[in-house]
């Protein structure tokens, strides 16, 4: 049986998005990066001055904000997709250090997760999707046809993130990036609801020392083995 729903989870900057996008393009599937939804709510909360511990206000924001993810068409700035809230393009606004440092607090609130998980499930039910995040194999799509858990050492993940920022011409501080990744891993894996963890039936892939294409090849092999 062909895998129609593919779940990819793992810690920050493990390569989930670049690998997931390449895999989806190869298969002709939809690529859906669930992290953008948590990031969008976080961006709006920061802009509107909503405190990061105000579960009620953050929950209402998550329940009432329509986040639209579209193909990157017409942009050549290296984006994987375009994220819109209304007519506003927030694709790059989601990638600031402020959002990085705040998103795991927003994502820990059960009411926020409930609202965003419901939207993610609706998209997953259509099938032919590669969905990436932290809780896809455990909570959002526990019945996914195949589940991968991508991992890499914190130092390698920080180096990849650093290289990405430099390539985009942004300022980057390796030590600050490493500290942020470690802190987000800690918050994401210790929260009470839907913590980051490998589903028992997820295939563990250590991507340390591998290029994106090598990881994609490995996942395609693993997919083939199950067809
Ligand atoms: O994947 P990305 O780094 O963009 O995710 C940003 C944050 O969103 C994560 O650190 C995590 O707190 C949250 N997240 C989540 N569940 C998901 C995807 C992302 O809690 N499925």
JSON list of C-alpha atoms and ligand atoms in Angstrom, two decimals:
[
{"chain": "A", "resi": 1, "resn": "UNK", "atom": "CA", "xyz": [0.00, 0.00, 0.00]},
{"chain": "A", "resi": 2, "resn": "UNK", "atom": "CA", "xyz": [1.28, 3.41, -0.94]},
{"chain": "A", "resi": 3, "resn": "UNK", "atom": "CA", "xyz": [1.87, 5.93, 1.86]},
{"chain": "A", "resi": 4, "resn": "UNK", "atom": "CA", "xyz": [-0.64, 8.77, 1.43]},
{"chain": "A", "resi": 5, "resn": "UNK", "atom": "CA", "xyz": [0.01, 10.51, 4.72]},
{"chain": "A", "resi": 6, "resn": "UNK", "atom": "CA", "xyz": [3.59, 11.03, 5.83]},
{"chain": "A", "resi": 7, "resn": "UNK", "atom": "CA", "xyz": [4.40, 12.45, 9.27]},
{"chain": "A", "resi": 8, "resn": "UNK", "atom": "CA", "xyz": [7.80, 13.99, 10.02]},
{"chain": "A", "resi": 9, "resn": "UNK", "atom": "CA", "xyz": [8.63, 15.09, 13.55]},
{"chain": "A", "resi": 10, "resn": "UNK", "atom": "CA", "xyz": [11.80, 16.13, 15.31]},
{"chain": "A", "resi": 11, "resn": "UNK", "atom": "CA", "xyz": [13.54, 18.95, 17.18]},
{"chain": "A", "resi": 12, "resn": "UNK", "atom": "CA", "xyz": [14.13, 22.47, 15.85]},
{"chain": "A", "resi": 13, "resn": "UNK", "atom": "CA", "xyz": [16.37, 22.73, 12.77]},
{"chain": "A", "resi": 14, "resn": "UNK", "atom": "CA", "xyz": [16.69, 18.97, 12.25]},
{"chain": "A", "resi": 15, "resn": "UNK", "atom": "CA", "xyz": [16.02, 19.55, 8.53]},
{"chain": "A", "resi": 16, "resn": "UNK", "atom": "CA", "xyz": [12.34, 18.61, 8.66]},
{"chain": "A", "resi": 17, "resn": "UNK", "atom": "CA", "xyz": [11.18, 21.43, 6.38]},
{"chain": "A", "resi": 18, "resn": "UNK", "atom": "CA", "xyz": [13.81, 21.20, 3.66]},
{"chain": "A", "resi": 19, "resn": "UNK", "atom": "CA", "xyz": [13.61, 17.40, 3.62]},
{"chain": "A", "resi": 20, "resn": "UNK", "atom": "CA", "xyz": [9.82, 17.37, 3.87]},
{"chain": "A", "resi": 21, "resn": "UNK", "atom": "CA", "xyz": [9.44, 19.83, 1.01]},
{"chain": "A", "resi": 22, "resn": "UNK", "atom": "CA", "xyz": [11.81, 17.87, -1.26]},
{"chain": "A", "resi": 23, "resn": "UNK", "atom": "CA", "xyz": [10.00, 14.62, -0.42]},
{"chain": "A", "resi": 24, "resn": "UNK", "atom": "CA", "xyz": [6.60, 16.19, -1.11]},
{"chain": "A", "resi": 25, "resn": "UNK", "atom": "CA", "xyz": [7.80, 17.60, -4.43]},
{"chain": "A", "resi": 26, "resn": "UNK", "atom": "CA", "xyz": [9.19, 14.22, -5.41]},
{"chain": "A", "resi": 27, "resn": "UNK", "atom": "CA", "xyz": [5.90, 12.47, -4.63]},
{"chain": "A", "resi": 28, "resn": "UNK", "atom": "CA", "xyz": [3.65, 15.26, -5.92]},
{"chain": "A", "resi": 29, "resn": "UNK", "atom": "CA", "xyz": [2.16, 15.68, -2.44]},
{"chain": "A", "resi": 30, "resn": "UNK", "atom": "CA", "xyz": [1.17, 18.74, -0.47]},
{"chain": "A", "resi": 31, "resn": "UNK", "atom": "CA", "xyz": [3.86, 19.94, 1.96]},
{"chain": "A", "resi": 32, "resn": "UNK", "atom": "CA", "xyz": [2.54, 21.32, 5.19]},
{"chain": "A", "resi": 33, "resn": "UNK", "atom": "CA", "xyz": [4.83, 22.81, 7.84]},
{"chain": "A", "resi": 34, "resn": "UNK", "atom": "CA", "xyz": [2.71, 23.03, 11.00]},
{"chain": "A", "resi": 35, "resn": "UNK", "atom": "CA", "xyz": [5.29, 25.18, 12.82]},
{"chain": "A", "resi": 36, "resn": "UNK", "atom": "CA", "xyz": [4.19, 28.20, 10.77]},
{"chain": "A", "resi": 37, "resn": "UNK", "atom": "CA", "xyz": [0.80, 28.13, 12.50]},
{"chain": "A", "resi": 38, "resn": "UNK", "atom": "CA", "xyz": [2.34, 28.38, 15.98]},
{"chain": "A", "resi": 39, "resn": "UNK", "atom": "CA", "xyz": [4.72, 31.02, 14.69]},
{"chain": "A", "resi": 40, "resn": "UNK", "atom": "CA", "xyz": [1.88, 33.07, 13.14]},
{"chain": "A", "resi": 41, "resn": "UNK", "atom": "CA", "xyz": [-0.07, 33.17, 16.40]},
{"chain": "A", "resi": 42, "resn": "UNK", "atom": "CA", "xyz": [3.13, 34.12, 18.24]},
{"chain": "A", "resi": 43, "resn": "UNK", "atom": "CA", "xyz": [3.89, 36.96, 15.81]},
{"chain": "A", "resi": 44, "resn": "UNK", "atom": "CA", "xyz": [0.39, 38.41, 16.19]},
{"chain": "A", "resi": 45, "resn": "UNK", "atom": "CA", "xyz": [0.55, 38.08, 19.99]},
{"chain": "A", "resi": 46, "resn": "UNK", "atom": "CA", "xyz": [3.88, 39.94, 20.11]},
{"chain": "A", "resi": 47, "resn": "UNK", "atom": "CA", "xyz": [2.54, 42.69, 17.84]},
{"chain": "A", "resi": 48, "resn": "UNK", "atom": "CA", "xyz": [-0.70, 43.06, 19.78]},
{"chain": "A", "resi": 49, "resn": "UNK", "atom": "CA", "xyz": [0.99, 42.97, 23.17]},
{"chain": "A", "resi": 50, "resn": "UNK", "atom": "CA", "xyz": [-0.78, 39.79, 24.27]},
{"chain": "A", "resi": 51, "resn": "UNK", "atom": "CA", "xyz": [1.17, 38.32, 27.22]},
{"chain": "A", "resi": 52, "resn": "UNK", "atom": "CA", "xyz": [2.66, 34.89, 26.43]},
{"chain": "A", "resi": 53, "resn": "UNK", "atom": "CA", "xyz": [1.03, 33.40, 29.53]},
{"chain": "A", "resi": 54, "resn": "UNK", "atom": "CA", "xyz": [-2.50, 34.62, 28.73]},
{"chain": "A", "resi": 55, "resn": "UNK", "atom": "CA", "xyz": [-3.97, 31.31, 27.56]},
{"chain": "A", "resi": 56, "resn": "UNK", "atom": "CA", "xyz": [-7.45, 32.73, 27.04]},
{"chain": "A", "resi": 57, "resn": "UNK", "atom": "CA", "xyz": [-6.36, 35.60, 24.79]},
{"chain": "A", "resi": 58, "resn": "UNK", "atom": "CA", "xyz": [-3.91, 33.39, 22.88]},
{"chain": "A", "resi": 59, "resn": "UNK", "atom": "CA", "xyz": [-6.60, 30.73, 22.49]},
{"chain": "A", "resi": 60, "resn": "UNK", "atom": "CA", "xyz": [-9.03, 33.27, 21.04]},
{"chain": "A", "resi": 61, "resn": "UNK", "atom": "CA", "xyz": [-6.31, 34.45, 18.65]},
{"chain": "A", "resi": 62, "resn": "UNK", "atom": "CA", "xyz": [-5.70, 30.85, 17.48]},
{"chain": "A", "resi": 63, "resn": "UNK", "atom": "CA", "xyz": [-9.42, 30.19, 17.12]},
{"chain": "A", "resi": 64, "resn": "UNK", "atom": "CA", "xyz": [-10.14, 33.31, 15.09]},
{"chain": "A", "resi": 65, "resn": "UNK", "atom": "CA", "xyz": [-7.06, 33.78, 12.90]},
{"chain": "A", "resi": 66, "resn": "UNK", "atom": "CA", "xyz": [-7.15, 32.30, 9.41]},
{"chain": "A", "resi": 67, "resn": "UNK", "atom": "CA", "xyz": [-3.63, 31.33, 8.41]},
{"chain": "A", "resi": 68, "resn": "UNK", "atom": "CA", "xyz": [-3.25, 30.67, 4.71]},
{"chain": "A", "resi": 69, "resn": "UNK", "atom": "CA", "xyz": [-0.24, 28.76, 3.38]},
{"chain": "A", "resi": 70, "resn": "UNK", "atom": "CA", "xyz": [0.31, 28.98, -0.37]},
{"chain": "A", "resi": 71, "resn": "UNK", "atom": "CA", "xyz": [2.92, 27.82, -2.89]},
{"chain": "A", "resi": 72, "resn": "UNK", "atom": "CA", "xyz": [5.91, 30.20, -3.14]},
{"chain": "A", "resi": 73, "resn": "UNK", "atom": "CA", "xyz": [5.02, 31.22, -6.72]},
{"chain": "A", "resi": 74, "resn": "UNK", "atom": "CA", "xyz": [6.54, 34.48, -7.91]},
{"chain": "A", "resi": 75, "resn": "UNK", "atom": "CA", "xyz": [9.12, 34.84, -5.11]},
{"chain": "A", "resi": 76, "resn": "UNK", "atom": "CA", "xyz": [12.80, 34.06, -5.56]},
{"chain": "A", "resi": 77, "resn": "UNK", "atom": "CA", "xyz": [14.00, 34.73, -2.00]},
{"chain": "A", "resi": 78, "resn": "UNK", "atom": "CA", "xyz": [14.45, 31.07, -1.06]},
{"chain": "A", "resi": 79, "resn": "UNK", "atom": "CA", "xyz": [11.09, 30.64, 0.65]},
{"chain": "A", "resi": 80, "resn": "UNK", "atom": "CA", "xyz": [9.42, 27.21, 0.71]},
{"chain": "A", "resi": 81, "resn": "UNK", "atom": "CA", "xyz": [5.89, 28.67, 0.79]},
{"chain": "A", "resi": 82, "resn": "UNK", "atom": "CA", "xyz": [4.08, 31.94, 1.37]},
{"chain": "A", "resi": 83, "resn": "UNK", "atom": "CA", "xyz": [2.22, 32.47, 4.65]},
{"chain": "A", "resi": 84, "resn": "UNK", "atom": "CA", "xyz": [-0.65, 34.95, 4.63]},
{"chain": "A", "resi": 85, "resn": "UNK", "atom": "CA", "xyz": [-2.86, 36.37, 7.34]},
{"chain": "A", "resi": 86, "resn": "UNK", "atom": "CA", "xyz": [-5.52, 38.23, 5.41]},
{"chain": "A", "resi": 87, "resn": "UNK", "atom": "CA", "xyz": [-3.66, 40.02, 2.63]},
{"chain": "A", "resi": 88, "resn": "UNK", "atom": "CA", "xyz": [-0.46, 40.35, 4.67]},
{"chain": "A", "resi": 89, "resn": "UNK", "atom": "CA", "xyz": [2.58, 38.24, 3.75]},
{"chain": "A", "resi": 90, "resn": "UNK", "atom": "CA", "xyz": [4.19, 37.17, 7.05]},
{"chain": "A", "resi": 91, "resn": "UNK", "atom": "CA", "xyz": [6.52, 34.50, 5.62]},
{"chain": "A", "resi": 92, "resn": "UNK", "atom": "CA", "xyz": [9.76, 36.15, 6.79]},
{"chain": "A", "resi": 93, "resn": "UNK", "atom": "CA", "xyz": [8.29, 37.93, 9.81]},
{"chain": "A", "resi": 94, "resn": "UNK", "atom": "CA", "xyz": [7.83, 34.43, 11.27]},
{"chain": "A", "resi": 95, "resn": "UNK", "atom": "CA", "xyz": [11.58, 33.83, 11.24]},
{"chain": "A", "resi": 96, "resn": "UNK", "atom": "CA", "xyz": [12.86, 36.50, 13.62]},
{"chain": "A", "resi": 97, "resn": "UNK", "atom": "CA", "xyz": [14.77, 35.73, 16.85]},
{"chain": "A", "resi": 98, "resn": "UNK", "atom": "CA", "xyz": [11.84, 37.26, 18.80]},
{"chain": "A", "resi": 99, "resn": "UNK", "atom": "CA", "xyz": [9.42, 34.72, 17.37]},
{"chain": "A", "resi": 100, "resn": "UNK", "atom": "CA", "xyz": [11.98, 31.92, 17.85]},
{"chain": "A", "resi": 101, "resn": "UNK", "atom": "CA", "xyz": [12.35, 32.82, 21.52]},
{"chain": "A", "resi": 102, "resn": "UNK", "atom": "CA", "xyz": [8.60, 33.09, 22.21]},
{"chain": "A", "resi": 103, "resn": "UNK", "atom": "CA", "xyz": [6.90, 30.42, 20.10]},
{"chain": "A", "resi": 104, "resn": "UNK", "atom": "CA", "xyz": [7.40, 27.50, 22.49]},
{"chain": "A", "resi": 105, "resn": "UNK", "atom": "CA", "xyz": [5.57, 29.38, 25.25]},
{"chain": "A", "resi": 106, "resn": "UNK", "atom": "CA", "xyz": [2.60, 30.02, 22.97]},
{"chain": "A", "resi": 107, "resn": "UNK", "atom": "CA", "xyz": [2.64, 26.42, 21.69]},
{"chain": "A", "resi": 108, "resn": "UNK", "atom": "CA", "xyz": [2.47, 25.01, 25.22]},
{"chain": "A", "resi": 109, "resn": "UNK", "atom": "CA", "xyz": [-1.09, 26.27, 25.83]},
{"chain": "A", "resi": 110, "resn": "UNK", "atom": "CA", "xyz": [-3.68, 23.50, 25.42]},
{"chain": "A", "resi": 111, "resn": "UNK", "atom": "CA", "xyz": [-6.30, 25.86, 24.01]},
{"chain": "A", "resi": 112, "resn": "UNK", "atom": "CA", "xyz": [-3.93, 27.10, 21.31]},
{"chain": "A", "resi": 113, "resn": "UNK", "atom": "CA", "xyz": [-3.00, 23.52, 20.38]},
{"chain": "A", "resi": 114, "resn": "UNK", "atom": "CA", "xyz": [-6.62, 22.41, 20.22]},
{"chain": "A", "resi": 115, "resn": "UNK", "atom": "CA", "xyz": [-7.48, 25.12, 17.69]},
{"chain": "A", "resi": 116, "resn": "UNK", "atom": "CA", "xyz": [-4.43, 24.62, 15.49]},
{"chain": "A", "resi": 117, "resn": "UNK", "atom": "CA", "xyz": [-4.48, 20.80, 15.67]},
{"chain": "A", "resi": 118, "resn": "UNK", "atom": "CA", "xyz": [-8.07, 20.82, 14.36]},
{"chain": "A", "resi": 119, "resn": "UNK", "atom": "CA", "xyz": [-7.01, 22.85, 11.31]},
{"chain": "A", "resi": 120, "resn": "UNK", "atom": "CA", "xyz": [-4.02, 20.56, 10.71]},
{"chain": "A", "resi": 121, "resn": "UNK", "atom": "CA", "xyz": [-6.18, 17.40, 10.87]},
{"chain": "A", "resi": 122, "resn": "UNK", "atom": "CA", "xyz": [-8.56, 18.81, 8.27]},
{"chain": "A", "resi": 123, "resn": "UNK", "atom": "CA", "xyz": [-5.65, 19.27, 5.90]},
{"chain": "A", "resi": 124, "resn": "UNK", "atom": "CA", "xyz": [-4.22, 15.82, 6.72]},
{"chain": "A", "resi": 125, "resn": "UNK", "atom": "CA", "xyz": [-7.51, 14.05, 6.03]},
{"chain": "A", "resi": 126, "resn": "UNK", "atom": "CA", "xyz": [-7.30, 14.94, 2.36]},
{"chain": "A", "resi": 127, "resn": "UNK", "atom": "CA", "xyz": [-4.28, 12.61, 2.04]},
{"chain": "A", "resi": 128, "resn": "UNK", "atom": "CA", "xyz": [-1.28, 12.96, -0.28]},
{"chain": "A", "resi": 129, "resn": "UNK", "atom": "CA", "xyz": [0.39, 15.14, 2.31]},
{"chain": "A", "resi": 130, "resn": "UNK", "atom": "CA", "xyz": [3.79, 15.42, 3.98]},
{"chain": "A", "resi": 131, "resn": "UNK", "atom": "CA", "xyz": [3.15, 17.09, 7.33]},
{"chain": "A", "resi": 132, "resn": "UNK", "atom": "CA", "xyz": [6.03, 18.22, 9.56]},
{"chain": "A", "resi": 133, "resn": "UNK", "atom": "CA", "xyz": [6.07, 19.37, 13.18]},
{"chain": "A", "resi": 134, "resn": "UNK", "atom": "CA", "xyz": [6.56, 18.08, 16.71]},
{"chain": "A", "resi": 135, "resn": "UNK", "atom": "CA", "xyz": [3.41, 16.04, 17.40]},
{"chain": "A", "resi": 136, "resn": "UNK", "atom": "CA", "xyz": [2.24, 14.90, 13.97]},
{"chain": "A", "resi": 137, "resn": "UNK", "atom": "CA", "xyz": [2.91, 11.19, 14.48]},
{"chain": "A", "resi": 138, "resn": "UNK", "atom": "CA", "xyz": [1.74, 11.20, 18.10]},
{"chain": "A", "resi": 139, "resn": "UNK", "atom": "CA", "xyz": [-1.29, 13.52, 18.12]},
{"chain": "A", "resi": 140, "resn": "UNK", "atom": "CA", "xyz": [-2.24, 15.19, 14.84]},
{"chain": "A", "resi": 141, "resn": "UNK", "atom": "CA", "xyz": [-2.10, 12.13, 12.56]},
{"chain": "A", "resi": 142, "resn": "UNK", "atom": "CA", "xyz": [-1.54, 9.07, 14.79]},
{"chain": "A", "resi": 143, "resn": "UNK", "atom": "CA", "xyz": [-2.77, 6.91, 11.88]},
{"chain": "A", "resi": 144, "resn": "UNK", "atom": "CA", "xyz": [-0.29, 8.34, 9.36]},
{"chain": "A", "resi": 145, "resn": "UNK", "atom": "CA", "xyz": [0.81, 5.71, 6.84]},
{"chain": "A", "resi": 146, "resn": "UNK", "atom": "CA", "xyz": [4.45, 6.30, 7.67]},
{"chain": "A", "resi": 147, "resn": "UNK", "atom": "CA", "xyz": [6.20, 8.30, 10.39]},
{"chain": "A", "resi": 148, "resn": "UNK", "atom": "CA", "xyz": [9.74, 9.61, 10.46]},
{"chain": "A", "resi": 149, "resn": "UNK", "atom": "CA", "xyz": [11.58, 11.15, 13.38]},
{"chain": "A", "resi": 150, "resn": "UNK", "atom": "CA", "xyz": [14.49, 13.30, 12.17]},
{"chain": "A", "resi": 151, "resn": "UNK", "atom": "CA", "xyz": [17.24, 14.15, 14.60]},
{"chain": "A", "resi": 152, "resn": "UNK", "atom": "CA", "xyz": [20.73, 15.66, 14.60]},
{"chain": "A", "resi": 153, "resn": "UNK", "atom": "CA", "xyz": [23.15, 16.90, 17.23]},
{"chain": "A", "resi": 154, "resn": "UNK", "atom": "CA", "xyz": [22.35, 20.35, 18.65]},
{"chain": "A", "resi": 155, "resn": "UNK", "atom": "CA", "xyz": [25.68, 21.69, 17.33]},
{"chain": "A", "resi": 156, "resn": "UNK", "atom": "CA", "xyz": [24.95, 20.52, 13.80]},
{"chain": "A", "resi": 157, "resn": "UNK", "atom": "CA", "xyz": [21.43, 21.92, 13.91]},
{"chain": "A", "resi": 158, "resn": "UNK", "atom": "CA", "xyz": [22.73, 25.29, 15.13]},
{"chain": "A", "resi": 159, "resn": "UNK", "atom": "CA", "xyz": [25.33, 25.33, 12.38]},
{"chain": "A", "resi": 160, "resn": "UNK", "atom": "CA", "xyz": [22.68, 24.64, 9.71]},
{"chain": "A", "resi": 161, "resn": "UNK", "atom": "CA", "xyz": [20.45, 27.41, 11.04]},
{"chain": "A", "resi": 162, "resn": "UNK", "atom": "CA", "xyz": [23.45, 29.76, 11.17]},
{"chain": "A", "resi": 163, "resn": "UNK", "atom": "CA", "xyz": [24.35, 28.96, 7.54]},
{"chain": "A", "resi": 164, "resn": "UNK", "atom": "CA", "xyz": [20.74, 29.56, 6.44]},
{"chain": "A", "resi": 165, "resn": "UNK", "atom": "CA", "xyz": [20.63, 33.00, 8.03]},
{"chain": "A", "resi": 166, "resn": "UNK", "atom": "CA", "xyz": [24.00, 34.01, 6.60]},
{"chain": "A", "resi": 167, "resn": "UNK", "atom": "CA", "xyz": [22.91, 32.79, 3.16]},
{"chain": "A", "resi": 168, "resn": "UNK", "atom": "CA", "xyz": [19.87, 35.08, 3.42]},
{"chain": "A", "resi": 169, "resn": "UNK", "atom": "CA", "xyz": [22.17, 37.97, 4.29]},
{"chain": "A", "resi": 170, "resn": "UNK", "atom": "CA", "xyz": [20.91, 38.20, 7.88]},
{"chain": "A", "resi": 171, "resn": "UNK", "atom": "CA", "xyz": [22.99, 38.66, 10.97]},
{"chain": "A", "resi": 172, "resn": "UNK", "atom": "CA", "xyz": [23.64, 35.48, 12.91]},
{"chain": "A", "resi": 173, "resn": "UNK", "atom": "CA", "xyz": [25.23, 34.58, 16.23]},
{"chain": "A", "resi": 174, "resn": "UNK", "atom": "CA", "xyz": [26.06, 30.87, 16.49]},
{"chain": "A", "resi": 175, "resn": "UNK", "atom": "CA", "xyz": [26.11, 30.73, 20.29]},
{"chain": "A", "resi": 176, "resn": "UNK", "atom": "CA", "xyz": [22.77, 32.52, 20.58]},
{"chain": "A", "resi": 177, "resn": "UNK", "atom": "CA", "xyz": [21.23, 30.16, 18.01]},
{"chain": "A", "resi": 178, "resn": "UNK", "atom": "CA", "xyz": [22.53, 27.10, 19.85]},
{"chain": "A", "resi": 179, "resn": "UNK", "atom": "CA", "xyz": [21.16, 28.41, 23.15]},
{"chain": "A", "resi": 180, "resn": "UNK", "atom": "CA", "xyz": [17.75, 29.11, 21.57]},
{"chain": "A", "resi": 181, "resn": "UNK", "atom": "CA", "xyz": [17.56, 25.62, 20.02]},
{"chain": "A", "resi": 182, "resn": "UNK", "atom": "CA", "xyz": [18.43, 23.93, 23.32]},
{"chain": "A", "resi": 183, "resn": "UNK", "atom": "CA", "xyz": [15.83, 26.00, 25.17]},
{"chain": "A", "resi": 184, "resn": "UNK", "atom": "CA", "xyz": [13.10, 25.31, 22.60]},
{"chain": "A", "resi": 185, "resn": "UNK", "atom": "CA", "xyz": [13.93, 21.57, 22.66]},
{"chain": "A", "resi": 186, "resn": "UNK", "atom": "CA", "xyz": [13.59, 21.65, 26.44]},
{"chain": "A", "resi": 187, "resn": "UNK", "atom": "CA", "xyz": [10.27, 23.51, 26.42]},
{"chain": "A", "resi": 188, "resn": "UNK", "atom": "CA", "xyz": [8.84, 21.46, 23.51]},
{"chain": "A", "resi": 189, "resn": "UNK", "atom": "CA", "xyz": [9.72, 18.10, 25.03]},
{"chain": "A", "resi": 190, "resn": "UNK", "atom": "CA", "xyz": [8.65, 18.84, 28.60]},
{"chain": "A", "resi": 191, "resn": "UNK", "atom": "CA", "xyz": [5.25, 20.50, 28.04]},
{"chain": "A", "resi": 192, "resn": "UNK", "atom": "CA", "xyz": [2.20, 18.66, 29.39]},
{"chain": "A", "resi": 193, "resn": "UNK", "atom": "CA", "xyz": [0.19, 18.53, 26.16]},
{"chain": "A", "resi": 194, "resn": "UNK", "atom": "CA", "xyz": [1.54, 16.94, 22.96]},
{"chain": "A", "resi": 195, "resn": "UNK", "atom": "CA", "xyz": [5.23, 17.13, 23.88]},
{"chain": "A", "resi": 196, "resn": "UNK", "atom": "CA", "xyz": [7.91, 16.52, 21.26]},
{"chain": "A", "resi": 197, "resn": "UNK", "atom": "CA", "xyz": [8.60, 12.81, 21.32]},
{"chain": "A", "resi": 198, "resn": "UNK", "atom": "CA", "xyz": [9.19, 10.00, 18.91]},
{"chain": "A", "resi": 199, "resn": "UNK", "atom": "CA", "xyz": [6.05, 7.92, 18.26]},
{"chain": "A", "resi": 200, "resn": "UNK", "atom": "CA", "xyz": [6.74, 4.24, 19.03]},
{"chain": "A", "resi": 201, "resn": "UNK", "atom": "CA", "xyz": [6.15, 3.38, 15.35]},
{"chain": "A", "resi": 202, "resn": "UNK", "atom": "CA", "xyz": [8.21, 6.27, 13.91]},
{"chain": "A", "resi": 203, "resn": "UNK", "atom": "CA", "xyz": [11.41, 5.48, 12.02]},
{"chain": "A", "resi": 204, "resn": "UNK", "atom": "CA", "xyz": [14.35, 7.26, 13.65]},
{"chain": "A", "resi": 205, "resn": "UNK", "atom": "CA", "xyz": [16.72, 8.96, 11.19]},
{"chain": "A", "resi": 206, "resn": "UNK", "atom": "CA", "xyz": [19.90, 10.62, 12.47]},
{"chain": "A", "resi": 207, "resn": "UNK", "atom": "CA", "xyz": [20.77, 13.26, 9.88]},
{"chain": "A", "resi": 208, "resn": "UNK", "atom": "CA", "xyz": [24.06, 14.37, 11.46]},
{"chain": "A", "resi": 209, "resn": "UNK", "atom": "CA", "xyz": [26.67, 14.58, 8.72]},
{"chain": "A", "resi": 210, "resn": "UNK", "atom": "CA", "xyz": [24.14, 13.98, 5.93]},
{"chain": "A", "resi": 211, "resn": "UNK", "atom": "CA", "xyz": [23.15, 16.44, 3.21]},
{"chain": "A", "resi": 212, "resn": "UNK", "atom": "CA", "xyz": [19.51, 17.20, 2.53]},
{"chain": "A", "resi": 213, "resn": "UNK", "atom": "CA", "xyz": [19.56, 15.05, -0.60]},
{"chain": "A", "resi": 214, "resn": "UNK", "atom": "CA", "xyz": [21.09, 12.12, 1.27]},
{"chain": "A", "resi": 215, "resn": "UNK", "atom": "CA", "xyz": [18.31, 12.28, 3.86]},
{"chain": "A", "resi": 216, "resn": "UNK", "atom": "CA", "xyz": [15.64, 12.50, 1.13]},
{"chain": "A", "resi": 217, "resn": "UNK", "atom": "CA", "xyz": [17.17, 9.44, -0.59]},
{"chain": "A", "resi": 218, "resn": "UNK", "atom": "CA", "xyz": [17.07, 7.52, 2.66]},
{"chain": "A", "resi": 219, "resn": "UNK", "atom": "CA", "xyz": [13.42, 8.38, 3.30]},
{"chain": "A", "resi": 220, "resn": "UNK", "atom": "CA", "xyz": [12.47, 7.41, -0.25]},
{"chain": "A", "resi": 221, "resn": "UNK", "atom": "CA", "xyz": [14.23, 4.06, 0.25]},
{"chain": "A", "resi": 222, "resn": "UNK", "atom": "CA", "xyz": [12.32, 3.53, 3.47]},
{"chain": "A", "resi": 223, "resn": "UNK", "atom": "CA", "xyz": [9.06, 4.45, 1.76]},
{"chain": "A", "resi": 224, "resn": "UNK", "atom": "CA", "xyz": [9.79, 2.06, -1.09]},
{"chain": "A", "resi": 225, "resn": "UNK", "atom": "CA", "xyz": [10.45, -0.74, 1.34]},
{"chain": "A", "resi": 226, "resn": "UNK", "atom": "CA", "xyz": [6.92, -0.41, 2.59]},
{"chain": "A", "resi": 227, "resn": "UNK", "atom": "CA", "xyz": [5.08, -0.22, -0.68]},
{"chain": "B", "resi": 1, "resn": "LIG", "atom": "O1", "xyz": [9.19, 23.81, 13.32]},
{"chain": "B", "resi": 1, "resn": "LIG", "atom": "P1", "xyz": [9.38, 25.22, 13.88]},
{"chain": "B", "resi": 1, "resn": "LIG", "atom": "O2", "xyz": [10.72, 25.42, 14.46]},
{"chain": "B", "resi": 1, "resn": "LIG", "atom": "O3", "xyz": [8.98, 26.28, 12.92]},
{"chain": "B", "resi": 1, "resn": "LIG", "atom": "O4", "xyz": [8.32, 25.29, 15.07]},
{"chain": "B", "resi": 1, "resn": "LIG", "atom": "C1", "xyz": [8.27, 26.40, 15.91]},
{"chain": "B", "resi": 1, "resn": "LIG", "atom": "C2", "xyz": [7.68, 26.00, 17.26]},
{"chain": "B", "resi": 1, "resn": "LIG", "atom": "O5", "xyz": [6.31, 25.69, 17.11]},
{"chain": "B", "resi": 1, "resn": "LIG", "atom": "C3", "xyz": [8.31, 24.78, 17.91]},
{"chain": "B", "resi": 1, "resn": "LIG", "atom": "O6", "xyz": [9.46, 25.09, 18.66]},
{"chain": "B", "resi": 1, "resn": "LIG", "atom": "C4", "xyz": [7.17, 24.29, 18.82]},
{"chain": "B", "resi": 1, "resn": "LIG", "atom": "O7", "xyz": [7.13, 25.03, 20.03]},
{"chain": "B", "resi": 1, "resn": "LIG", "atom": "C5", "xyz": [5.93, 24.67, 18.02]},
{"chain": "B", "resi": 1, "resn": "LIG", "atom": "N1", "xyz": [5.36, 23.54, 17.28]},
{"chain": "B", "resi": 1, "resn": "LIG", "atom": "C6", "xyz": [4.57, 22.65, 17.97]},
{"chain": "B", "resi": 1, "resn": "LIG", "atom": "N2", "xyz": [3.95, 21.63, 17.33]},
{"chain": "B", "resi": 1, "resn": "LIG", "atom": "C7", "xyz": [4.10, 21.47, 16.00]},
{"chain": "B", "resi": 1, "resn": "LIG", "atom": "C8", "xyz": [4.92, 22.35, 15.27]},
{"chain": "B", "resi": 1, "resn": "LIG", "atom": "C9", "xyz": [5.56, 23.38, 15.94]},
{"chain": "B", "resi": 1, "resn": "LIG", "atom": "O8", "xyz": [4.43, 22.78, 19.18]},
{"chain": "B", "resi": 1, "resn": "LIG", "atom": "N3", "xyz": [3.46, 20.47, 15.39]}
]
